[in-house]
PDB file of C-alpha atoms in Angstrom:
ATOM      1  CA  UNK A   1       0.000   0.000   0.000  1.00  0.00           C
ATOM      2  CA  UNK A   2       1.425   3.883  -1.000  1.00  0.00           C
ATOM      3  CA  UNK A   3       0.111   7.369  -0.469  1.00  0.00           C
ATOM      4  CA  UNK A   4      -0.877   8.465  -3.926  1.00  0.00           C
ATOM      5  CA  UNK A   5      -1.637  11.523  -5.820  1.00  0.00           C
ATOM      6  CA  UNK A   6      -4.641  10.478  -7.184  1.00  0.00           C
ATOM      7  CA  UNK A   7      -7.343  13.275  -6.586  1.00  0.00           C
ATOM      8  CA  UNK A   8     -10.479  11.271  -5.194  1.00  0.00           C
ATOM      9  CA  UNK A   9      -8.371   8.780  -3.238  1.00  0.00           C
ATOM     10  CA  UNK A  10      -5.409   8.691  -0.316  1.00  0.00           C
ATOM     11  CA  UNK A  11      -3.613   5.545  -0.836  1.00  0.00           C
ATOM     12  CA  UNK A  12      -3.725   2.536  -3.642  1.00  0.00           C
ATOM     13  CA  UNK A  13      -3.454  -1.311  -2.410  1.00  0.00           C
ATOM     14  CA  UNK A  14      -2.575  -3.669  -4.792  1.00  0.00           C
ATOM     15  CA  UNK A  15      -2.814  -7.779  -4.204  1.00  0.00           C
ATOM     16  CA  UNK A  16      -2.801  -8.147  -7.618  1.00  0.00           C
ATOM     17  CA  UNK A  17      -0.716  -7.221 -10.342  1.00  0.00           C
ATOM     18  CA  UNK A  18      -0.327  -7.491 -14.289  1.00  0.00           C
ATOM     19  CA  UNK A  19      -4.035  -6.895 -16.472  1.00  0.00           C
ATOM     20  CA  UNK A  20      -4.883  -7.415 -19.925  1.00  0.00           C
ATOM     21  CA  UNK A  21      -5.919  -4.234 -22.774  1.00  0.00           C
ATOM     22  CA  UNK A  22     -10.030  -4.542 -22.703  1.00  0.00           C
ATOM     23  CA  UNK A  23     -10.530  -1.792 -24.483  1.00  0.00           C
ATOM     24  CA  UNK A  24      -9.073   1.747 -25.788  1.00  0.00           C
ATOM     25  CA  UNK A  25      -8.861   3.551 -22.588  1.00  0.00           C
ATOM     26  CA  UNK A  26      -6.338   0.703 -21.576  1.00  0.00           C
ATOM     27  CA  UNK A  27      -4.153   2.031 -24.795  1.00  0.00           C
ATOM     28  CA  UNK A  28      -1.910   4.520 -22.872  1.00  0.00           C
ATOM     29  CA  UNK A  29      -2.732   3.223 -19.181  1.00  0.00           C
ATOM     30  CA  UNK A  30      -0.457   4.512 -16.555  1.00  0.00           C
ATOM     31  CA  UNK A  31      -0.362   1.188 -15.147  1.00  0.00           C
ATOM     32  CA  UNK A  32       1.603  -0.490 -17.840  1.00  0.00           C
ATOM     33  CA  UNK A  33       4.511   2.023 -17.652  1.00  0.00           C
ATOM     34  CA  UNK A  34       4.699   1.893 -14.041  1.00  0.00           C
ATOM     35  CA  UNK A  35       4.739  -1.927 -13.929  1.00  0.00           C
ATOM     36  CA  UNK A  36       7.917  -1.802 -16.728  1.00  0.00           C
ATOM     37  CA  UNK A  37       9.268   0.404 -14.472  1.00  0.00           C
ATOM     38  CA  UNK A  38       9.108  -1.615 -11.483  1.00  0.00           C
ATOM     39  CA  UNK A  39      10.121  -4.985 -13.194  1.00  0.00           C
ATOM     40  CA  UNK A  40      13.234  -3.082 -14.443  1.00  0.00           C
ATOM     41  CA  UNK A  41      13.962  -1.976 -11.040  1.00  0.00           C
ATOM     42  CA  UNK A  42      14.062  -5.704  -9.754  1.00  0.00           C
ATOM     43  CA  UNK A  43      10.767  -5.883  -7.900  1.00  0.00           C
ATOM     44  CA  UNK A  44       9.732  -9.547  -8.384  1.00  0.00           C
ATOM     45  CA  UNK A  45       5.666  -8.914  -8.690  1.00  0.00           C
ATOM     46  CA  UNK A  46       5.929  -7.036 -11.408  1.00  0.00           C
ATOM     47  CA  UNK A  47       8.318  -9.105 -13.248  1.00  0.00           C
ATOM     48  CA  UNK A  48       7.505 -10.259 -17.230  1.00  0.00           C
ATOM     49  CA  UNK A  49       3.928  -8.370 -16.321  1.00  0.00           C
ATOM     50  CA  UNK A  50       4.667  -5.762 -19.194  1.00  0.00           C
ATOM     51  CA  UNK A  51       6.521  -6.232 -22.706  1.00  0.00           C
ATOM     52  CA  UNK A  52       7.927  -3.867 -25.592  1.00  0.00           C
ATOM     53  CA  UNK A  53       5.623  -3.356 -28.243  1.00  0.00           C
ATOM     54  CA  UNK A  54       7.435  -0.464 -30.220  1.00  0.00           C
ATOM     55  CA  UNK A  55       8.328   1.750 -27.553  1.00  0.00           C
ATOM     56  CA  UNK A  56       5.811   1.516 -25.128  1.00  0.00           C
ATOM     57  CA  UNK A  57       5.233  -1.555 -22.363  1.00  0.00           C
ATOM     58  CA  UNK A  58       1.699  -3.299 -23.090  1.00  0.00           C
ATOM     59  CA  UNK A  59       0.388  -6.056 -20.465  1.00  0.00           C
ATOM     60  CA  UNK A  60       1.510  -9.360 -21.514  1.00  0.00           C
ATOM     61  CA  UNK A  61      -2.149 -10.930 -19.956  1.00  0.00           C
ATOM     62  CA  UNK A  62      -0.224 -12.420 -16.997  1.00  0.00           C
ATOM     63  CA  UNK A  63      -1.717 -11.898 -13.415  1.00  0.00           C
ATOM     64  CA  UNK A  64       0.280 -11.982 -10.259  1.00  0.00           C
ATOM     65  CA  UNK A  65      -1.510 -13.166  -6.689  1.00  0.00           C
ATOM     66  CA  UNK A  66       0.001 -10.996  -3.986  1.00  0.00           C
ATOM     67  CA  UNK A  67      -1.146 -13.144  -0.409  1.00  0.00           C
ATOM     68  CA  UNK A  68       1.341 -11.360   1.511  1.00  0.00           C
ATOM     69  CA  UNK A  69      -0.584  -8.020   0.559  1.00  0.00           C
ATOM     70  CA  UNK A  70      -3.766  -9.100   1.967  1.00  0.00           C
ATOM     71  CA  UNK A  71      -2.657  -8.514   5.421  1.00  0.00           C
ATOM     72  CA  UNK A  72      -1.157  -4.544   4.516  1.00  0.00           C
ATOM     73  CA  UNK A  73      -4.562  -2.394   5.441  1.00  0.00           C
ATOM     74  CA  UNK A  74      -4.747  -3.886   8.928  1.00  0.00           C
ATOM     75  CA  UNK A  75      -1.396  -2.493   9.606  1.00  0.00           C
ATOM     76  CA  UNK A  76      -2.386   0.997   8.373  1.00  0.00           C
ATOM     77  CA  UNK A  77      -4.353   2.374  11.484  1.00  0.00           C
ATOM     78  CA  UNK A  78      -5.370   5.489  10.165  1.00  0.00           C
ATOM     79  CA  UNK A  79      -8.329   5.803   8.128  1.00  0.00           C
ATOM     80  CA  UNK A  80      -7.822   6.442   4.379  1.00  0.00           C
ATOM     81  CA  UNK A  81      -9.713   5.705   1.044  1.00  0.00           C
ATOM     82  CA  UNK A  82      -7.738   3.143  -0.370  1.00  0.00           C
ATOM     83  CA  UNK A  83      -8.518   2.812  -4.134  1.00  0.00           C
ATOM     84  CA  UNK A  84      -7.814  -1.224  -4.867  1.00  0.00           C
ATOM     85  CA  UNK A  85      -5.498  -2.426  -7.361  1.00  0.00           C
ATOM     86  CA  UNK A  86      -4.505   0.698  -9.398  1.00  0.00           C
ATOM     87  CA  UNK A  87      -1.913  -1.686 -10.860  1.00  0.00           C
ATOM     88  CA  UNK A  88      -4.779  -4.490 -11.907  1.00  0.00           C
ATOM     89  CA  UNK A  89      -8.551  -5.287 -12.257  1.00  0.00           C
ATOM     90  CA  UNK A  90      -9.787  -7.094  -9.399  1.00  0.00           C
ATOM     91  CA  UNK A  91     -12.476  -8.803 -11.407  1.00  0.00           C
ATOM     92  CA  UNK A  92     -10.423  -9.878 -14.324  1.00  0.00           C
ATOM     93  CA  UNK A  93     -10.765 -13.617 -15.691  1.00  0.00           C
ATOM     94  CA  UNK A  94      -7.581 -14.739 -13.994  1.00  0.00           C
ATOM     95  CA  UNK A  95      -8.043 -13.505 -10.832  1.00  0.00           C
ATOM     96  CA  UNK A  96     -10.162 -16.548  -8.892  1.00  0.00           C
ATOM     97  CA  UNK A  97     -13.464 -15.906  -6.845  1.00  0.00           C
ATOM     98  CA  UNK A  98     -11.628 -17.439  -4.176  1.00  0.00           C
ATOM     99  CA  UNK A  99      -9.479 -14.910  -3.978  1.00  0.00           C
ATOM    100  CA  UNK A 100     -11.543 -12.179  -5.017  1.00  0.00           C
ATOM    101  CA  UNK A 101     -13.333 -13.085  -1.740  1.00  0.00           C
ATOM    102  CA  UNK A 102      -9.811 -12.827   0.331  1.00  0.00           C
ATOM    103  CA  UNK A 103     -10.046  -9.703  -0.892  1.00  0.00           C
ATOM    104  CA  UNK A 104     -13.273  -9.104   0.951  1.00  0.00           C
ATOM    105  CA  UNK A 105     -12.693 -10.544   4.024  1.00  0.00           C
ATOM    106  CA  UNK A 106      -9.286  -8.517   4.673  1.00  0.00           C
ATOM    107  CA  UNK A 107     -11.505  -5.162   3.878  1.00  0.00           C
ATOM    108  CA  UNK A 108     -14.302  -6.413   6.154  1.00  0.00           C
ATOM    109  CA  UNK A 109     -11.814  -6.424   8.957  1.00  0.00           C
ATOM    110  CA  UNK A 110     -10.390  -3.132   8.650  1.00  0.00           C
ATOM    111  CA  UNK A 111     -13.819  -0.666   8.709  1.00  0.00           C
ATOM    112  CA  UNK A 112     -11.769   2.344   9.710  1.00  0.00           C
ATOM    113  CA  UNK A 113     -10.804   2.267   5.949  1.00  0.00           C
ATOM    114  CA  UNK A 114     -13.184   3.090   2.890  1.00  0.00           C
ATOM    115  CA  UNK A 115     -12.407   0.733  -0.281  1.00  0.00           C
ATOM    116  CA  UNK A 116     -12.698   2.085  -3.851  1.00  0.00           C
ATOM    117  CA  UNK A 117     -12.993  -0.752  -6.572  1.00  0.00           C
ATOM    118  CA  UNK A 118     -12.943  -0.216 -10.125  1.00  0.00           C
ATOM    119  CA  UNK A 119     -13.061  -2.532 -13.116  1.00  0.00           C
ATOM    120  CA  UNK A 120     -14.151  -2.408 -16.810  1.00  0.00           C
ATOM    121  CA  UNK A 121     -15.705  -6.198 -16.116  1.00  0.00           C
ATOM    122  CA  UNK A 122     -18.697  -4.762 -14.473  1.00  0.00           C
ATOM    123  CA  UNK A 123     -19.961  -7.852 -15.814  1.00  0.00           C
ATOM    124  CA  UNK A 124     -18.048 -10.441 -13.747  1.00  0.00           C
ATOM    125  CA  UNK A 125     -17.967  -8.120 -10.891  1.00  0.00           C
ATOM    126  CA  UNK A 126     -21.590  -8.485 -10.590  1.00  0.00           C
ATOM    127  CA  UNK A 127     -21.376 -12.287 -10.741  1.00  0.00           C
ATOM    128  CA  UNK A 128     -18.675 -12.563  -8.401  1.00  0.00           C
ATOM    129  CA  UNK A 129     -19.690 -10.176  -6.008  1.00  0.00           C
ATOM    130  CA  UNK A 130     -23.287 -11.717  -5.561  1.00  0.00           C
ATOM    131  CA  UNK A 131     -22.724 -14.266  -3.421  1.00  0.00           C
ATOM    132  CA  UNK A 132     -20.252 -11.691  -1.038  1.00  0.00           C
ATOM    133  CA  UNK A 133     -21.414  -9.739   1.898  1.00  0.00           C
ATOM    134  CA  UNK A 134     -22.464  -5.785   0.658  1.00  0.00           C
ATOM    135  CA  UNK A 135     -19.679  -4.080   3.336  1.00  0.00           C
ATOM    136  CA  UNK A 136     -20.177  -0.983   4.261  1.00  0.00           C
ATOM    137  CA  UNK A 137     -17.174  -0.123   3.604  1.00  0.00           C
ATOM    138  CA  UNK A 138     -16.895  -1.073  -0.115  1.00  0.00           C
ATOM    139  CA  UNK A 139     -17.289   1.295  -2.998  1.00  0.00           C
ATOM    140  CA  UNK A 140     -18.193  -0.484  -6.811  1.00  0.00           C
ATOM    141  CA  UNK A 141     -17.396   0.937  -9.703  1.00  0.00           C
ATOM    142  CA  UNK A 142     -16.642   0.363 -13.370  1.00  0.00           C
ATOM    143  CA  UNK A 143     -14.400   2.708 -15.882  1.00  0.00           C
ATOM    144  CA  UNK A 144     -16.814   4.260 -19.143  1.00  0.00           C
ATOM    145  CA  UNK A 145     -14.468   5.928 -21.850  1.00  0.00           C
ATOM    146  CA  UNK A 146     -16.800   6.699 -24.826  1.00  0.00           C
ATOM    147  CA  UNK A 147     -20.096   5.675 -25.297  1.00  0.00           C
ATOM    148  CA  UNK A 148     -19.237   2.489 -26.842  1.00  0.00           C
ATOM    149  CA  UNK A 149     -18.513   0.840 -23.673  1.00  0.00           C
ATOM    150  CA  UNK A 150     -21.811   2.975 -21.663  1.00  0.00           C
ATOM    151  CA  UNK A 151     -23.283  -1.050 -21.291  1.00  0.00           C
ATOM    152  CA  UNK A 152     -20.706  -1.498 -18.223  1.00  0.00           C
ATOM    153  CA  UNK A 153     -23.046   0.973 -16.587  1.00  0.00           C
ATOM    154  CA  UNK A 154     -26.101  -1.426 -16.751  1.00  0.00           C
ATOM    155  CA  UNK A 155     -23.775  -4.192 -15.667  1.00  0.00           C
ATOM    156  CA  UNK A 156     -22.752  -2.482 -12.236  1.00  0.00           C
ATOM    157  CA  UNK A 157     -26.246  -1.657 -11.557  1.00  0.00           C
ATOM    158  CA  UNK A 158     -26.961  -4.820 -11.265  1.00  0.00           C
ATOM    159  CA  UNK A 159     -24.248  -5.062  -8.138  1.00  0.00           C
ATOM    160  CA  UNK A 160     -25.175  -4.741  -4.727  1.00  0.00           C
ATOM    161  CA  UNK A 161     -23.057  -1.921  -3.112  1.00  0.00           C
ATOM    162  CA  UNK A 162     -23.938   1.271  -1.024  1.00  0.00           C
ATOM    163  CA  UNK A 163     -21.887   3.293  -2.915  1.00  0.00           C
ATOM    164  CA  UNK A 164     -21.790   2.574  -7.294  1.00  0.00           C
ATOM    165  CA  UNK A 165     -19.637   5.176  -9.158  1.00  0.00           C
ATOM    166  CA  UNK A 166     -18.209   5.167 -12.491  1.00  0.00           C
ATOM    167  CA  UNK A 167     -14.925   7.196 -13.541  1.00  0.00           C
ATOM    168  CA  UNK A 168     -15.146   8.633 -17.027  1.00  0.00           C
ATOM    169  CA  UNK A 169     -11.237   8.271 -17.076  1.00  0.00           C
ATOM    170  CA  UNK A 170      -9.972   8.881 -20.127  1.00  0.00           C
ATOM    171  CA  UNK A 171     -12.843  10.047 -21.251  1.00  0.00           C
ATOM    172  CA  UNK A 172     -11.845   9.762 -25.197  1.00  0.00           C
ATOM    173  CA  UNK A 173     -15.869  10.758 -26.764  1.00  0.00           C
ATOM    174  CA  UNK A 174     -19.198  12.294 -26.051  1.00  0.00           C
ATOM    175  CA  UNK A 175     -21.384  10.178 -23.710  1.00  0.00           C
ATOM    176  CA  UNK A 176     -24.420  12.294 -23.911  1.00  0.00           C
ATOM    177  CA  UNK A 177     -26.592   9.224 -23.794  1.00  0.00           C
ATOM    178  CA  UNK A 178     -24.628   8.010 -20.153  1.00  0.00           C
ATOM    179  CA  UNK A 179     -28.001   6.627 -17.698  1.00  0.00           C
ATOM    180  CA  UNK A 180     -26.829   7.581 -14.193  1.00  0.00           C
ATOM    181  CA  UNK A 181     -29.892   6.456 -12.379  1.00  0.00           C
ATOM    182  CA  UNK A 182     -28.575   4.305  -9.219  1.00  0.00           C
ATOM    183  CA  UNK A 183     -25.088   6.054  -9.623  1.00  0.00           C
ATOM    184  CA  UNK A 184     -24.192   7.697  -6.450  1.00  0.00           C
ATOM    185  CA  UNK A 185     -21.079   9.365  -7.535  1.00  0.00           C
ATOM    186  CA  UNK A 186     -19.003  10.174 -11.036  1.00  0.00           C
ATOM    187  CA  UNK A 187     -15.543  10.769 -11.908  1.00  0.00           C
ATOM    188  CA  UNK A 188     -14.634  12.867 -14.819  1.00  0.00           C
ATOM    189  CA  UNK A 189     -10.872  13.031 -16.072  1.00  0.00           C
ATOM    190  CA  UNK A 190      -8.724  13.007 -19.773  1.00  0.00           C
ATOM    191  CA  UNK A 191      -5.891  11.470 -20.169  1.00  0.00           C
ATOM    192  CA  UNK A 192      -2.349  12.481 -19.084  1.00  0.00           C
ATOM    193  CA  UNK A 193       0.980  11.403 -19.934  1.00  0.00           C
ATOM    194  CA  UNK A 194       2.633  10.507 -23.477  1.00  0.00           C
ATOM    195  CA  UNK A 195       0.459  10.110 -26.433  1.00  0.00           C
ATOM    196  CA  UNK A 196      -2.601  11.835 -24.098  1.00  0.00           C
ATOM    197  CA  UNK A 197      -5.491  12.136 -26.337  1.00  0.00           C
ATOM    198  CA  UNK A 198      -7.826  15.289 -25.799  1.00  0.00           C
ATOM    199  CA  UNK A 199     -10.601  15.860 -24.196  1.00  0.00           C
ATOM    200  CA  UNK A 200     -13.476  18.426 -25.343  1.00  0.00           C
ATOM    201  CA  UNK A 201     -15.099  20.621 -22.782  1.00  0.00           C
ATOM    202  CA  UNK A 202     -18.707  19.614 -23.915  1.00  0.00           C
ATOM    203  CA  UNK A 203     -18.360  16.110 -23.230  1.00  0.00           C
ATOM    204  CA  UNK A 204     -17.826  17.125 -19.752  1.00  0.00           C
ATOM    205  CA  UNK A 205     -20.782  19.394 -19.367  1.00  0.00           C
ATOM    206  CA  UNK A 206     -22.698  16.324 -20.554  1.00  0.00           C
ATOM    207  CA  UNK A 207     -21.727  14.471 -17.390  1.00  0.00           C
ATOM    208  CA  UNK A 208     -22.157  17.345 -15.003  1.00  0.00           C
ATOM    209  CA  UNK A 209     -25.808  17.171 -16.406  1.00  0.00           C
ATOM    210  CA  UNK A 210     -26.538  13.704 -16.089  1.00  0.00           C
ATOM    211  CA  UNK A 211     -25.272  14.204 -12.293  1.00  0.00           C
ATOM    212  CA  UNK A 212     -27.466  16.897 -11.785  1.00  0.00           C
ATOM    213  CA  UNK A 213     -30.424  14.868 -13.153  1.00  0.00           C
ATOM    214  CA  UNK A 214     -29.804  11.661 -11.487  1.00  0.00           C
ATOM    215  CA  UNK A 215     -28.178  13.579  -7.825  1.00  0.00           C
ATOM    216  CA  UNK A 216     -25.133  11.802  -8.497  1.00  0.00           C
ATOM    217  CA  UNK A 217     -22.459  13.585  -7.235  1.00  0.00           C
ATOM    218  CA  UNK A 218     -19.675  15.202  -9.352  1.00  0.00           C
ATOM    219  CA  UNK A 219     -15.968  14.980  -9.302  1.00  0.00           C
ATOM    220  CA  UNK A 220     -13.996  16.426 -12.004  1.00  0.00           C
ATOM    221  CA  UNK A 221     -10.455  15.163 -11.863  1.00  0.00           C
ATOM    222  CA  UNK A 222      -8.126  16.957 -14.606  1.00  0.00           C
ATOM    223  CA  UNK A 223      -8.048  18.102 -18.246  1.00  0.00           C
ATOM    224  CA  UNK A 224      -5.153  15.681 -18.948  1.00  0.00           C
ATOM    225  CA  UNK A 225      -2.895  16.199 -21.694  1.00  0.00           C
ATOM    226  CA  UNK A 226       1.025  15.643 -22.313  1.00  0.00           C
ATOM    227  CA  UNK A 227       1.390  17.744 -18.537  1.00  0.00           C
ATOM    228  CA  UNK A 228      -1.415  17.917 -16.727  1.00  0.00           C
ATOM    229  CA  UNK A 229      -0.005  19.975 -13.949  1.00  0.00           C
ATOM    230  CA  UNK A 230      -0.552  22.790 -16.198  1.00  0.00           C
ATOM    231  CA  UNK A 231      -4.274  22.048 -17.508  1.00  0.00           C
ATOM    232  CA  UNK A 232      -4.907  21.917 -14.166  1.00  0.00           C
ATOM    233  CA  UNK A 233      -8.621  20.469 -12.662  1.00  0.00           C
ATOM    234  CA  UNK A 234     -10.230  23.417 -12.796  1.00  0.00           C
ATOM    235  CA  UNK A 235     -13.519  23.254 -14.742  1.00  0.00           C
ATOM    236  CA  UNK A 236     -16.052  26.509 -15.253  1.00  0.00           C
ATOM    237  CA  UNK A 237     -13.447  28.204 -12.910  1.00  0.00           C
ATOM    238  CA  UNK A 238     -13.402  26.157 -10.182  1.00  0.00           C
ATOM    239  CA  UNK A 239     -12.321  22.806  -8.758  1.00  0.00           C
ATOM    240  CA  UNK A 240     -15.794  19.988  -8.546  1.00  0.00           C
ATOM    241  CA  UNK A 241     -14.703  17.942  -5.233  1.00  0.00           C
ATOM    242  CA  UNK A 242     -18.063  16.523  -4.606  1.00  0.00           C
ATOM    243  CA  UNK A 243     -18.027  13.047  -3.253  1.00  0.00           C
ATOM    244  CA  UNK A 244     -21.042  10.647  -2.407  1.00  0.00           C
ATOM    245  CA  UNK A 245     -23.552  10.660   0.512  1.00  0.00           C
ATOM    246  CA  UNK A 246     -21.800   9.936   3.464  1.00  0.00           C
ATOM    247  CA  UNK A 247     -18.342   9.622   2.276  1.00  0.00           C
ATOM    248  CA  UNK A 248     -15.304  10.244   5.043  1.00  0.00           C
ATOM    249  CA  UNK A 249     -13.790  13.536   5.178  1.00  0.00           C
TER     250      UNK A 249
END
């Protein structure tokens, strides 16, 4: 587990590693770099997780189990939002049920903390995650880039959680048509970092309204682009902060 600098979270937690490309908001995913960066460094989970392809890394499709991880939040007393597995997908193929429900039991015992999940296999997440306590603790949520992929927001509707939020991260095309009913909470961002691909200023507003209409509540992240420290997160002037009902300071 690490402090991060992700806006809408304090700290990432990662018993899994390695993912597969699902989709094209996997094309430039942060998580692929850092994992090449961490092989090349030595650290033995991440290693043969990424390969070359021209001169970026891409996942290879392997997934590493981290057991010893499981046991990391109890040691972390104070309470955080702990965004799990930035560096994975929880509900990928690979990644058994069993384990997937060692997951849940080690954030069942540590309620001082508040879990954020996200996955584009709202799909499996749902069937997984049915037969699994709903913890109170536990935030569901699935990744929407464009409106081809605005389906994964039916699929986590159908999973029992108290909180269900989707990030629009990259957000790569207009998703005017997005249904938030049942959504308690929406992250907006574009993509950052090489090869960032832009990110208009009306397919934001379209969010922000579907919020609005559904009283889902609004969180807009960055503009993106090749450095994002100087697009900055400010959006109509301002910085959008809002998290859902009942979230922890």
């Amino acid at each position: 587990m690490a402090d991060t600098s992700i806006e809408w979270t304090d700290a990432t937690w990662n018993p899994v590693a390695g993912c597969t490309v699902i989709s094209p908001g996997c094309s430039n995913c942060y998580a692929m770099r850092m994992a090449a960066r961490l092989d090349a460094m030595g650290v033995k989970k991440y290693r043969g997780l990424t390969r070359k392809s021209g001169k970026r890394a891409v996942w290879t499709g392997k997934i590493r189990l981290d057991r010893e991880a499981l046991g990391i939040p109890a040691s972390w007393k104070k309470p955080r939002r702990i965004f799990v597995n930035s560096m994975s997908d929880l509900f990928h193929d690979a990644v058994p049920a069993t384990f997937v429900a060692a997951v849940w039991r080690a954030m069942q015992a540590t309620p001082q903390h508040t879990y954020q999940i996200l996955t584009k296999r709202p799909d499996r997440m749902a069937d997984v995650t049915a037969s699994l306590p709903v913890l109170p603790n536990v935030w569901l949520g699935t990744s929407v880039e464009s409106a081809d992929y605005l389906g994964r927001i039916s699929d986590l509707r159908r999973v029992n959680a108290v909180v269900r939020f989707v990030s629009f991260e990259p957000l790569l095309g207009s998703v005017a048509a997005a249904d938030l009913t049942g959504i308690q909470w929406a992250i907006v961002g574009g993509e950052s970092g090489p090869r960032a691909r832009p990110m208009a200023e009306e397919w934001v507003g379209e969010i922000e309204t579907a919020c609005r209409n559904s009283e889902a509540a609004f969180f807009f992240k960055q503009w993106g682009g090749v450095r994002k420290k100087i697009t900055g997160r400010h959006y109509r002037g301002r910085t959008f902060d809002e998290m859902p009902p009942g979230a922890p300071l």
